[in-house]
Amino acid sequence: MKLGIMQPYFFPYLGHFALIANTDAWVVFDITQYTPKTWMNRNRVLHPKEGWNYVTVPLANGSISINTSEARVLNVRDARRSVLGKLSHYRRVAPYSRAVEALVQDAMTGDADTSLVELNVRGLRAVCDYLGLSFNYRVCSELGLSLPQNLPPEDGHRPSAQRWVHVAT
């Protein structure tokens, strides 16, 4: 069995989906410390005249003192409106702009505050469905694994992936 594991990014780059396409199962790695200003709650789109524009999902509690699984979207409706507004510049020039807007609508449904992980998983699912990819996933924080709260550094460095695998087995 081929297993993939990545943090839940907000509409991630194409390579993320290439990894999903080459796995049998996927783990949404949401037990890490949340880091502000990362691709977990933002992305960028190339404006036809102005260069890169960032689209950001505002969080109610986006600090480094929480795990990614605890991050909450401030207001899904406002975030959806903002993202769709920044994408509207492409309607006349991008052949798939309507399809992309539909993916954003699907992923950013609901009006209540929601989990950032849940939002990003809906985005992954929507894009995988659009691309015809199987997306057999589990969310790490829901697996009931007995993992340490803090994994101390190895030799002054962050823990390696091999060490995480060893801890989880």
PDB file of C-alpha atoms in Angstrom:
ATOM      1  CA  MET A   1       0.000   0.000   0.000  1.00  0.00           C
ATOM      2  CA  LYS A   2       1.281   3.456  -0.913  1.00  0.00           C
ATOM      3  CA  LEU A   3       0.489   6.051   1.732  1.00  0.00           C
ATOM      4  CA  GLY A   4       0.788   9.817   1.278  1.00  0.00           C
ATOM      5  CA  ILE A   5       0.804  12.388   4.053  1.00  0.00           C
ATOM      6  CA  MET A   6       0.809  16.180   3.838  1.00  0.00           C
ATOM      7  CA  GLN A   7      -0.443  19.173   5.764  1.00  0.00           C
ATOM      8  CA  PRO A   8      -3.806  20.466   4.530  1.00  0.00           C
ATOM      9  CA  TYR A   9      -3.091  23.376   2.182  1.00  0.00           C
ATOM     10  CA  PHE A  10      -5.696  25.792   0.815  1.00  0.00           C
ATOM     11  CA  PHE A  11      -6.144  24.719  -2.821  1.00  0.00           C
ATOM     12  CA  PRO A  12      -2.603  23.326  -3.070  1.00  0.00           C
ATOM     13  CA  TYR A  13      -0.217  23.260  -5.993  1.00  0.00           C
ATOM     14  CA  LEU A  14      -0.411  20.659  -8.760  1.00  0.00           C
ATOM     15  CA  GLY A  15       2.305  18.483  -7.180  1.00  0.00           C
ATOM     16  CA  HIS A  16       0.028  17.837  -4.204  1.00  0.00           C
ATOM     17  CA  PHE A  17      -2.492  16.205  -6.550  1.00  0.00           C
ATOM     18  CA  ALA A  18       0.251  14.274  -8.345  1.00  0.00           C
ATOM     19  CA  LEU A  19       1.106  12.736  -4.967  1.00  0.00           C
ATOM     20  CA  ILE A  20      -2.548  11.912  -4.272  1.00  0.00           C
ATOM     21  CA  ALA A  21      -2.832  10.294  -7.714  1.00  0.00           C
ATOM     22  CA  ASN A  22       0.072   7.976  -6.871  1.00  0.00           C
ATOM     23  CA  THR A  23      -1.168   6.775  -3.483  1.00  0.00           C
ATOM     24  CA  ASP A  24      -3.648   4.218  -2.243  1.00  0.00           C
ATOM     25  CA  ALA A  25      -4.453   6.193   0.895  1.00  0.00           C
ATOM     26  CA  TRP A  26      -3.877   9.736   2.072  1.00  0.00           C
ATOM     27  CA  VAL A  27      -3.403  11.176   5.558  1.00  0.00           C
ATOM     28  CA  VAL A  28      -4.302  14.806   6.164  1.00  0.00           C
ATOM     29  CA  PHE A  29      -1.513  15.712   8.596  1.00  0.00           C
ATOM     30  CA  ASP A  30      -3.268  18.147  10.919  1.00  0.00           C
ATOM     31  CA  ILE A  31      -1.474  17.486  14.199  1.00  0.00           C
ATOM     32  CA  THR A  32       1.370  19.908  13.564  1.00  0.00           C
ATOM     33  CA  GLN A  33       1.700  23.320  15.150  1.00  0.00           C
ATOM     34  CA  TYR A  34      -0.211  25.875  13.099  1.00  0.00           C
ATOM     35  CA  THR A  35       2.061  28.434  11.456  1.00  0.00           C
ATOM     36  CA  PRO A  36       0.548  31.762  10.352  1.00  0.00           C
ATOM     37  CA  LYS A  37       1.118  33.096   6.838  1.00  0.00           C
ATOM     38  CA  THR A  38       1.539  29.682   5.251  1.00  0.00           C
ATOM     39  CA  TRP A  39      -0.214  27.927   2.400  1.00  0.00           C
ATOM     40  CA  MET A  40      -2.651  26.360   4.849  1.00  0.00           C
ATOM     41  CA  ASN A  41      -4.923  29.401   4.769  1.00  0.00           C
ATOM     42  CA  ARG A  42      -3.749  31.320   1.734  1.00  0.00           C
ATOM     43  CA  ASN A  43      -2.794  30.960  -1.880  1.00  0.00           C
ATOM     44  CA  ARG A  44      -1.972  33.272  -4.709  1.00  0.00           C
ATOM     45  CA  VAL A  45      -3.391  33.936  -8.130  1.00  0.00           C
ATOM     46  CA  LEU A  46      -1.776  35.801 -10.970  1.00  0.00           C
ATOM     47  CA  HIS A  47      -3.747  38.951 -11.773  1.00  0.00           C
ATOM     48  CA  PRO A  48      -3.778  39.698 -15.529  1.00  0.00           C
ATOM     49  CA  LYS A  49      -2.253  43.165 -15.007  1.00  0.00           C
ATOM     50  CA  GLU A  50      -1.019  43.492 -11.427  1.00  0.00           C
ATOM     51  CA  GLY A  51       1.074  40.389 -10.761  1.00  0.00           C
ATOM     52  CA  TRP A  52       0.476  38.030  -7.841  1.00  0.00           C
ATOM     53  CA  ASN A  53      -2.522  38.578  -5.567  1.00  0.00           C
ATOM     54  CA  TYR A  54      -2.921  36.616  -2.362  1.00  0.00           C
ATOM     55  CA  VAL A  55      -6.232  35.054  -1.436  1.00  0.00           C
ATOM     56  CA  THR A  56      -6.434  34.486   2.286  1.00  0.00           C
ATOM     57  CA  VAL A  57      -8.921  32.709   4.510  1.00  0.00           C
ATOM     58  CA  PRO A  58      -9.039  34.715   7.756  1.00  0.00           C
ATOM     59  CA  LEU A  59      -8.854  32.679  10.935  1.00  0.00           C
ATOM     60  CA  ALA A  60     -10.562  33.312  14.250  1.00  0.00           C
ATOM     61  CA  ASN A  61      -7.612  31.871  16.167  1.00  0.00           C
ATOM     62  CA  GLY A  62      -4.578  31.790  13.872  1.00  0.00           C
ATOM     63  CA  SER A  63      -1.722  31.802  16.350  1.00  0.00           C
ATOM     64  CA  ILE A  64       1.295  29.562  16.781  1.00  0.00           C
ATOM     65  CA  SER A  65      -0.049  28.291  20.098  1.00  0.00           C
ATOM     66  CA  ILE A  66      -2.551  25.945  18.432  1.00  0.00           C
ATOM     67  CA  ASN A  67      -2.385  22.774  16.393  1.00  0.00           C
ATOM     68  CA  THR A  68      -3.540  22.938  12.795  1.00  0.00           C
ATOM     69  CA  SER A  69      -6.547  20.802  13.776  1.00  0.00           C
ATOM     70  CA  GLU A  70      -7.705  23.626  16.079  1.00  0.00           C
ATOM     71  CA  ALA A  71      -7.591  26.437  13.489  1.00  0.00           C
ATOM     72  CA  ARG A  72     -11.049  27.913  12.834  1.00  0.00           C
ATOM     73  CA  VAL A  73     -12.158  29.950   9.827  1.00  0.00           C
ATOM     74  CA  LEU A  74     -13.456  33.330  10.954  1.00  0.00           C
ATOM     75  CA  ASN A  75     -16.360  33.571   8.487  1.00  0.00           C
ATOM     76  CA  VAL A  76     -16.711  31.150   5.583  1.00  0.00           C
ATOM     77  CA  ARG A  77     -19.238  33.328   3.742  1.00  0.00           C
ATOM     78  CA  ASP A  78     -16.973  36.404   3.784  1.00  0.00           C
ATOM     79  CA  ALA A  79     -13.908  34.341   2.860  1.00  0.00           C
ATOM     80  CA  ARG A  80     -15.771  32.765  -0.068  1.00  0.00           C
ATOM     81  CA  ARG A  81     -16.910  36.183  -1.290  1.00  0.00           C
ATOM     82  CA  SER A  82     -13.340  37.518  -1.077  1.00  0.00           C
ATOM     83  CA  VAL A  83     -11.777  34.570  -2.917  1.00  0.00           C
ATOM     84  CA  LEU A  84     -14.426  34.588  -5.650  1.00  0.00           C
ATOM     85  CA  GLY A  85     -14.011  38.350  -6.031  1.00  0.00           C
ATOM     86  CA  LYS A  86     -10.289  37.954  -6.668  1.00  0.00           C
ATOM     87  CA  LEU A  87     -10.978  35.213  -9.202  1.00  0.00           C
ATOM     88  CA  SER A  88     -13.571  37.265 -11.094  1.00  0.00           C
ATOM     89  CA  HIS A  89     -10.820  39.054 -13.070  1.00  0.00           C
ATOM     90  CA  TYR A  90     -10.280  35.874 -15.069  1.00  0.00           C
ATOM     91  CA  ARG A  91     -13.774  35.308 -16.449  1.00  0.00           C
ATOM     92  CA  ARG A  92     -12.958  36.836 -19.834  1.00  0.00           C
ATOM     93  CA  VAL A  93      -9.422  35.492 -20.227  1.00  0.00           C
ATOM     94  CA  ALA A  94      -9.206  32.078 -18.540  1.00  0.00           C
ATOM     95  CA  PRO A  95     -10.994  29.212 -20.289  1.00  0.00           C
ATOM     96  CA  TYR A  96     -11.668  27.305 -17.046  1.00  0.00           C
ATOM     97  CA  SER A  97     -12.555  30.233 -14.797  1.00  0.00           C
ATOM     98  CA  ARG A  98     -16.161  29.084 -14.303  1.00  0.00           C
ATOM     99  CA  ALA A  99     -15.009  25.581 -13.358  1.00  0.00           C
ATOM    100  CA  VAL A 100     -12.552  27.019 -10.818  1.00  0.00           C
ATOM    101  CA  GLU A 101     -15.243  29.266  -9.346  1.00  0.00           C
ATOM    102  CA  ALA A 102     -17.507  26.219  -9.010  1.00  0.00           C
ATOM    103  CA  LEU A 103     -14.740  24.323  -7.166  1.00  0.00           C
ATOM    104  CA  VAL A 104     -14.321  27.233  -4.753  1.00  0.00           C
ATOM    105  CA  GLN A 105     -18.100  27.395  -4.222  1.00  0.00           C
ATOM    106  CA  ASP A 106     -18.201  23.651  -3.485  1.00  0.00           C
ATOM    107  CA  ALA A 107     -15.299  23.767  -1.054  1.00  0.00           C
ATOM    108  CA  MET A 108     -16.374  26.923   0.736  1.00  0.00           C
ATOM    109  CA  THR A 109     -19.991  25.993   1.397  1.00  0.00           C
ATOM    110  CA  GLY A 110     -21.794  26.921   4.567  1.00  0.00           C
ATOM    111  CA  ASP A 111     -22.159  30.125   6.473  1.00  0.00           C
ATOM    112  CA  ALA A 112     -21.046  29.080   9.941  1.00  0.00           C
ATOM    113  CA  ASP A 113     -17.530  29.148  11.252  1.00  0.00           C
ATOM    114  CA  THR A 114     -15.727  25.951  10.405  1.00  0.00           C
ATOM    115  CA  SER A 115     -12.471  24.106  10.827  1.00  0.00           C
ATOM    116  CA  LEU A 116      -9.657  25.141   8.486  1.00  0.00           C
ATOM    117  CA  VAL A 117      -8.800  21.465   8.036  1.00  0.00           C
ATOM    118  CA  GLU A 118     -12.403  20.693   7.066  1.00  0.00           C
ATOM    119  CA  LEU A 119     -12.386  23.558   4.558  1.00  0.00           C
ATOM    120  CA  ASN A 120      -9.110  22.411   3.004  1.00  0.00           C
ATOM    121  CA  VAL A 121     -10.253  18.777   2.822  1.00  0.00           C
ATOM    122  CA  ARG A 122     -13.408  19.914   1.000  1.00  0.00           C
ATOM    123  CA  GLY A 123     -11.123  21.762  -1.427  1.00  0.00           C
ATOM    124  CA  LEU A 124      -8.973  18.667  -1.942  1.00  0.00           C
ATOM    125  CA  ARG A 125     -12.075  16.536  -2.498  1.00  0.00           C
ATOM    126  CA  ALA A 126     -13.585  19.024  -4.967  1.00  0.00           C
ATOM    127  CA  VAL A 127     -10.399  19.229  -7.042  1.00  0.00           C
ATOM    128  CA  CYS A 128      -9.831  15.463  -6.928  1.00  0.00           C
ATOM    129  CA  ASP A 129     -13.411  14.896  -8.119  1.00  0.00           C
ATOM    130  CA  TYR A 130     -12.884  17.405 -10.931  1.00  0.00           C
ATOM    131  CA  LEU A 131      -9.628  15.715 -11.975  1.00  0.00           C
ATOM    132  CA  GLY A 132     -11.097  12.218 -11.675  1.00  0.00           C
ATOM    133  CA  LEU A 133      -8.709  11.220  -8.876  1.00  0.00           C
ATOM    134  CA  SER A 134      -9.581   8.792  -6.123  1.00  0.00           C
ATOM    135  CA  PHE A 135      -9.180  10.528  -2.763  1.00  0.00           C
ATOM    136  CA  ASN A 136      -9.180   7.913  -0.025  1.00  0.00           C
ATOM    137  CA  TYR A 137      -8.198   9.988   2.994  1.00  0.00           C
ATOM    138  CA  ARG A 138      -8.144  10.010   6.777  1.00  0.00           C
ATOM    139  CA  VAL A 139      -7.512  12.966   9.057  1.00  0.00           C
ATOM    140  CA  CYS A 140      -4.548  12.286  11.357  1.00  0.00           C
ATOM    141  CA  SER A 141      -6.114  13.835  14.486  1.00  0.00           C
ATOM    142  CA  GLU A 142      -9.105  11.491  14.086  1.00  0.00           C
ATOM    143  CA  LEU A 143      -7.062   8.275  13.862  1.00  0.00           C
ATOM    144  CA  GLY A 144      -6.710   7.780  17.610  1.00  0.00           C
ATOM    145  CA  LEU A 145      -2.946   7.356  17.384  1.00  0.00           C
ATOM    146  CA  SER A 146      -0.927   7.414  20.568  1.00  0.00           C
ATOM    147  CA  LEU A 147       1.574  10.113  19.664  1.00  0.00           C
ATOM    148  CA  PRO A 148       3.622  12.306  21.971  1.00  0.00           C
ATOM    149  CA  GLN A 149       2.395  15.882  22.379  1.00  0.00           C
ATOM    150  CA  ASN A 150       5.876  17.227  21.709  1.00  0.00           C
ATOM    151  CA  LEU A 151       8.560  15.306  19.912  1.00  0.00           C
ATOM    152  CA  PRO A 152      11.900  16.696  21.071  1.00  0.00           C
ATOM    153  CA  PRO A 153      14.515  17.607  18.465  1.00  0.00           C
ATOM    154  CA  GLU A 154      17.134  15.136  17.340  1.00  0.00           C
ATOM    155  CA  ASP A 155      20.657  16.492  17.661  1.00  0.00           C
ATOM    156  CA  GLY A 156      19.368  20.070  17.687  1.00  0.00           C
ATOM    157  CA  HIS A 157      17.242  19.578  14.564  1.00  0.00           C
ATOM    158  CA  ARG A 158      13.551  19.082  13.965  1.00  0.00           C
ATOM    159  CA  PRO A 159      12.385  15.458  14.139  1.00  0.00           C
ATOM    160  CA  SER A 160      12.858  13.544  10.916  1.00  0.00           C
ATOM    161  CA  ALA A 161      10.030  11.859   9.023  1.00  0.00           C
ATOM    162  CA  GLN A 162      11.564   8.486   9.905  1.00  0.00           C
ATOM    163  CA  ARG A 163      11.292   9.345  13.592  1.00  0.00           C
ATOM    164  CA  TRP A 164       7.593  10.220  13.201  1.00  0.00           C
ATOM    165  CA  VAL A 165       6.982   6.914  11.433  1.00  0.00           C
ATOM    166  CA  HIS A 166       8.805   5.084  14.232  1.00  0.00           C
ATOM    167  CA  VAL A 167       6.701   6.851  16.893  1.00  0.00           C
ATOM    168  CA  ALA A 168       3.471   6.042  15.041  1.00  0.00           C
ATOM    169  CA  THR A 169       4.205   2.316  14.641  1.00  0.00           C
TER     170      THR A 169
END
